[in-house]
């Protein structure tokens, strides 16, 4: 796990992953500093895939100690460390997953961190504190070892996985096949994203394959389009 510090003004539009930007985790008190644990982004991306979301909305990410205390948290809670996010998850049809569904999905993922049911409708707290801590804020923060048992939900023998490919054959012109292995994969999307945010330098041939919109530059939009192709959404 690594906690990184960002500036909302300087880094707000930077993509941390295909679905999340720095500014989404900014403290609601307007402060410029944003702390984000890379493990939190990994966990949220896994949840995104698990539920096959249309979007995950960050209702509360990093908090300064004073703001966290002001909104009912603690001056040293997981939000102040950059380890936590309160979220809602949107389905493909635009409706929201229930908080119960999200908690059970995180159990299916064997999430080894904090999972808190914030309310009985849609909101859930997720953190990467490094040990299991599952709790229900609607019931005096009562803890549980299994959301299925606690909520009285029948656990499926095998949790369903989104039925979508992780790669597709590259087209004849090689567009999207950044690493040149003959397939368009999520790895190609990661390479394009890293190039778009300045973390990786591509060869001229790779740049040509990653530039899906043909505007002469590699952007986060190109990376997202490659990801959609790799997962069969396009």
Short mmCIF file of C-alpha atoms in Angstrom, two decimals:
data_model
loop_
_atom_site.label_atom_id
_atom_site.label_comp_id
_atom_site.label_asym_id
_atom_site.label_seq_id
_atom_site.Cartn_x
_atom_site.Cartn_y
_atom_site.Cartn_z
CA UNK A 1 0.00 0.00 0.00
CA UNK A 2 1.18 3.49 -0.80
CA UNK A 3 -0.49 6.76 0.17
CA UNK A 4 0.18 9.53 -2.33
CA UNK A 5 -0.43 13.24 -1.84
CA UNK A 6 -1.97 15.32 -4.61
CA UNK A 7 -2.98 18.91 -5.22
CA UNK A 8 -6.59 19.42 -6.31
CA UNK A 9 -5.62 22.51 -8.30
CA UNK A 10 -2.64 20.89 -10.03
CA UNK A 11 -3.66 17.23 -10.23
CA UNK A 12 -7.45 17.26 -10.03
CA UNK A 13 -8.03 16.00 -13.58
CA UNK A 14 -5.39 13.26 -13.39
CA UNK A 15 -6.79 9.75 -13.82
CA UNK A 16 -5.73 7.36 -11.04
CA UNK A 17 -7.24 4.42 -12.96
CA UNK A 18 -9.64 4.00 -15.88
CA UNK A 19 -12.65 5.10 -13.78
CA UNK A 20 -11.38 7.48 -11.07
CA UNK A 21 -9.83 10.96 -11.06
CA UNK A 22 -7.98 12.71 -8.25
CA UNK A 23 -10.61 15.45 -7.83
CA UNK A 24 -13.30 12.90 -6.92
CA UNK A 25 -11.49 12.27 -3.60
CA UNK A 26 -11.06 15.95 -2.62
CA UNK A 27 -12.10 17.02 0.87
CA UNK A 28 -15.48 18.80 0.95
CA UNK A 29 -14.01 21.66 2.99
CA UNK A 30 -12.31 23.01 -0.15
CA UNK A 31 -8.72 22.29 0.89
CA UNK A 32 -6.20 21.67 -1.88
CA UNK A 33 -4.37 18.65 -0.44
CA UNK A 34 -5.73 15.21 -1.29
CA UNK A 35 -4.29 11.96 0.11
CA UNK A 36 -5.16 8.72 -1.68
CA UNK A 37 -3.98 5.18 -1.00
CA UNK A 38 -3.27 3.33 -4.25
CA UNK A 39 -4.72 0.17 -2.68
CA UNK A 40 -8.07 1.97 -2.29
CA UNK A 41 -8.21 2.67 -6.02
CA UNK A 42 -7.39 -0.98 -6.74
CA UNK A 43 -10.20 -2.11 -4.43
CA UNK A 44 -12.71 0.27 -6.01
CA UNK A 45 -11.79 -0.88 -9.52
CA UNK A 46 -12.27 -4.50 -8.44
CA UNK A 47 -15.68 -3.60 -7.00
CA UNK A 48 -16.53 -1.77 -10.24
CA UNK A 49 -15.81 -4.95 -12.20
CA UNK A 50 -17.49 -7.21 -9.65
CA UNK A 51 -20.79 -5.35 -9.86
CA UNK A 52 -20.36 -4.46 -13.55
CA UNK A 53 -21.10 -0.85 -12.62
CA UNK A 54 -21.98 2.03 -14.83
CA UNK A 55 -20.28 4.32 -12.30
CA UNK A 56 -19.09 4.51 -8.69
CA UNK A 57 -19.73 7.86 -7.05
CA UNK A 58 -17.34 9.03 -4.32
CA UNK A 59 -19.52 10.88 -1.82
CA UNK A 60 -16.64 11.37 0.64
CA UNK A 61 -12.97 10.61 0.03
CA UNK A 62 -10.04 12.28 1.76
CA UNK A 63 -10.93 14.43 4.77
CA UNK A 64 -8.79 16.83 6.74
CA UNK A 65 -8.84 16.01 10.46
CA UNK A 66 -10.97 19.05 11.28
CA UNK A 67 -13.51 18.33 8.54
CA UNK A 68 -13.78 14.66 9.46
CA UNK A 69 -14.54 15.57 13.06
CA UNK A 70 -17.06 18.18 11.89
CA UNK A 71 -19.06 15.63 9.86
CA UNK A 72 -19.22 13.01 12.58
CA UNK A 73 -15.98 11.13 12.03
CA UNK A 74 -12.72 11.26 13.94
CA UNK A 75 -9.60 13.38 13.58
CA UNK A 76 -7.56 10.22 12.97
CA UNK A 77 -10.05 8.05 11.06
CA UNK A 78 -9.33 6.23 7.80
CA UNK A 79 -10.54 9.15 5.67
CA UNK A 80 -7.85 11.41 7.14
CA UNK A 81 -5.18 8.87 6.17
CA UNK A 82 -6.33 8.66 2.53
CA UNK A 83 -7.44 5.07 3.08
CA UNK A 84 -11.21 5.45 2.76
CA UNK A 85 -14.11 6.42 0.53
CA UNK A 86 -17.85 6.55 1.05
CA UNK A 87 -19.55 5.43 -2.15
CA UNK A 88 -22.71 4.69 -4.06
CA UNK A 89 -22.70 2.35 -7.08
CA UNK A 90 -24.78 2.88 -10.21
CA UNK A 91 -26.12 0.05 -12.34
CA UNK A 92 -26.04 0.03 -16.13
CA UNK A 93 -29.72 1.09 -16.21
CA UNK A 94 -29.00 4.16 -14.06
CA UNK A 95 -30.52 2.84 -10.83
CA UNK A 96 -28.42 2.31 -7.71
CA UNK A 97 -27.18 -0.88 -6.10
CA UNK A 98 -28.44 -1.22 -2.53
CA UNK A 99 -25.98 -0.90 0.34
CA UNK A 100 -26.72 -4.57 1.10
CA UNK A 101 -25.68 -5.60 -2.42
CA UNK A 102 -22.46 -3.61 -2.20
CA UNK A 103 -21.53 -5.05 1.21
CA UNK A 104 -22.14 -8.60 -0.03
CA UNK A 105 -20.09 -7.94 -3.18
CA UNK A 106 -17.16 -6.80 -1.03
CA UNK A 107 -17.52 -9.99 1.02
CA UNK A 108 -17.45 -12.01 -2.23
CA UNK A 109 -14.18 -10.19 -3.02
CA UNK A 110 -12.76 -11.20 0.39
CA UNK A 111 -12.08 -7.52 1.03
CA UNK A 112 -9.53 -7.32 3.85
CA UNK A 113 -10.33 -3.85 5.13
CA UNK A 114 -13.19 -1.72 6.33
CA UNK A 115 -16.73 -2.17 5.00
CA UNK A 116 -19.40 -0.07 6.67
CA UNK A 117 -23.11 0.05 5.83
CA UNK A 118 -23.74 3.79 6.15
CA UNK A 119 -27.49 3.57 5.59
CA UNK A 120 -30.14 1.06 4.61
CA UNK A 121 -30.48 2.45 1.09
CA UNK A 122 -27.39 2.96 -1.07
CA UNK A 123 -24.29 4.27 0.79
CA UNK A 124 -21.29 2.20 1.91
CA UNK A 125 -17.92 3.03 3.49
CA UNK A 126 -14.88 1.21 2.05
CA UNK A 127 -11.34 1.42 3.39
CA UNK A 128 -8.00 -0.36 3.12
CA UNK A 129 -6.83 -0.23 6.72
CA UNK A 130 -5.09 -3.60 6.29
CA UNK A 131 -7.35 -5.78 8.44
CA UNK A 132 -10.99 -6.86 8.33
CA UNK A 133 -13.43 -4.50 10.03
CA UNK A 134 -17.04 -4.78 8.87
CA UNK A 135 -19.66 -2.67 10.65
CA UNK A 136 -23.20 -1.36 10.40
CA UNK A 137 -23.56 2.35 11.17
CA UNK A 138 -27.35 1.98 11.12
CA UNK A 139 -27.17 -0.32 14.16
CA UNK A 140 -24.74 1.37 16.52
CA UNK A 141 -21.76 0.27 14.41
CA UNK A 142 -22.48 -3.37 15.21
CA UNK A 143 -19.77 -5.56 13.69
CA UNK A 144 -20.10 -8.73 11.66
CA UNK A 145 -17.94 -11.43 10.07
CA UNK A 146 -20.41 -12.08 7.24
CA UNK A 147 -22.78 -9.63 5.58
CA UNK A 148 -24.81 -12.51 4.17
CA UNK A 149 -25.46 -13.92 7.64
CA UNK A 150 -25.98 -10.51 9.24
CA UNK A 151 -28.46 -9.35 6.58
CA UNK A 152 -30.20 -12.73 6.27
CA UNK A 153 -29.32 -13.11 2.59
CA UNK A 154 -28.76 -16.51 0.99
CA UNK A 155 -25.18 -16.67 -0.20
CA UNK A 156 -24.83 -18.12 -3.72
CA UNK A 157 -22.66 -21.21 -4.01
CA UNK A 158 -20.50 -19.29 -6.40
CA UNK A 159 -20.75 -15.53 -6.68
CA UNK A 160 -21.58 -14.43 -10.25
CA UNK A 161 -18.83 -12.86 -12.33
CA UNK A 162 -19.50 -10.32 -15.08
CA UNK A 163 -19.60 -12.25 -18.34
CA UNK A 164 -17.30 -10.19 -20.48
CA UNK A 165 -13.98 -10.90 -22.18
CA UNK A 166 -10.72 -9.41 -20.95
CA UNK A 167 -9.31 -9.30 -24.47
CA UNK A 168 -10.38 -9.32 -28.11
CA UNK A 169 -8.36 -10.00 -31.27
CA UNK A 170 -6.61 -6.90 -32.57
CA UNK A 171 -8.04 -5.40 -35.78
CA UNK A 172 -6.03 -5.57 -39.01
CA UNK A 173 -4.58 -2.08 -38.48
CA UNK A 174 -3.51 -2.97 -34.91
CA UNK A 175 -5.40 -0.06 -33.34
CA UNK A 176 -5.60 -0.57 -29.55
CA UNK A 177 -2.94 -3.30 -29.51
CA UNK A 178 -0.34 -1.14 -27.77
CA UNK A 179 1.97 -3.99 -26.71
CA UNK A 180 1.77 -5.71 -30.12
CA UNK A 181 0.71 -9.15 -28.89
CA UNK A 182 -2.10 -9.47 -31.43
CA UNK A 183 -4.86 -8.76 -28.90
CA UNK A 184 -6.52 -5.70 -27.39
CA UNK A 185 -6.37 -6.25 -23.63
CA UNK A 186 -6.72 -4.39 -20.35
CA UNK A 187 -2.92 -4.29 -20.27
CA UNK A 188 -3.01 -2.19 -23.46
CA UNK A 189 -5.45 0.20 -21.77
CA UNK A 190 -3.11 0.53 -18.77
CA UNK A 191 -0.14 1.31 -21.02
CA UNK A 192 -2.15 3.96 -22.86
CA UNK A 193 -3.33 5.49 -19.58
CA UNK A 194 0.20 5.61 -18.17
CA UNK A 195 1.36 7.30 -21.37
CA UNK A 196 -1.52 9.78 -21.23
CA UNK A 197 -0.58 10.93 -17.72
CA UNK A 198 3.16 11.01 -18.43
CA UNK A 199 4.19 7.89 -16.53
CA UNK A 200 5.36 5.95 -19.59
CA UNK A 201 6.95 6.79 -22.95
CA UNK A 202 5.68 4.85 -25.95
CA UNK A 203 7.46 4.19 -29.23
CA UNK A 204 6.14 5.90 -32.35
CA UNK A 205 4.49 2.65 -33.44
CA UNK A 206 2.85 2.21 -30.04
CA UNK A 207 1.63 5.81 -30.08
CA UNK A 208 -0.01 5.19 -33.45
CA UNK A 209 -1.83 2.15 -32.08
CA UNK A 210 -2.88 3.91 -28.87
CA UNK A 211 -4.20 7.05 -30.60
CA UNK A 212 -7.70 5.72 -31.27
CA UNK A 213 -9.29 9.09 -32.02
CA UNK A 214 -6.47 10.02 -34.44
CA UNK A 215 -5.82 13.46 -32.97
CA UNK A 216 -2.06 12.96 -32.79
CA UNK A 217 -1.82 12.55 -29.02
CA UNK A 218 -2.51 9.89 -26.38
CA UNK A 219 -5.29 10.87 -24.00
CA UNK A 220 -7.24 9.29 -21.16
CA UNK A 221 -10.15 9.10 -23.60
CA UNK A 222 -8.03 6.82 -25.82
CA UNK A 223 -7.22 4.63 -22.80
CA UNK A 224 -10.90 4.36 -21.86
CA UNK A 225 -11.82 3.40 -25.42
CA UNK A 226 -9.16 0.68 -25.48
CA UNK A 227 -10.52 -0.62 -22.15
CA UNK A 228 -14.04 -0.72 -23.57
CA UNK A 229 -12.81 -2.68 -26.59
CA UNK A 230 -10.86 -5.10 -24.40
CA UNK A 231 -13.87 -5.83 -22.18
CA UNK A 232 -16.30 -6.20 -25.06
CA UNK A 233 -18.25 -3.00 -24.40
CA UNK A 234 -17.56 -1.68 -27.92
#
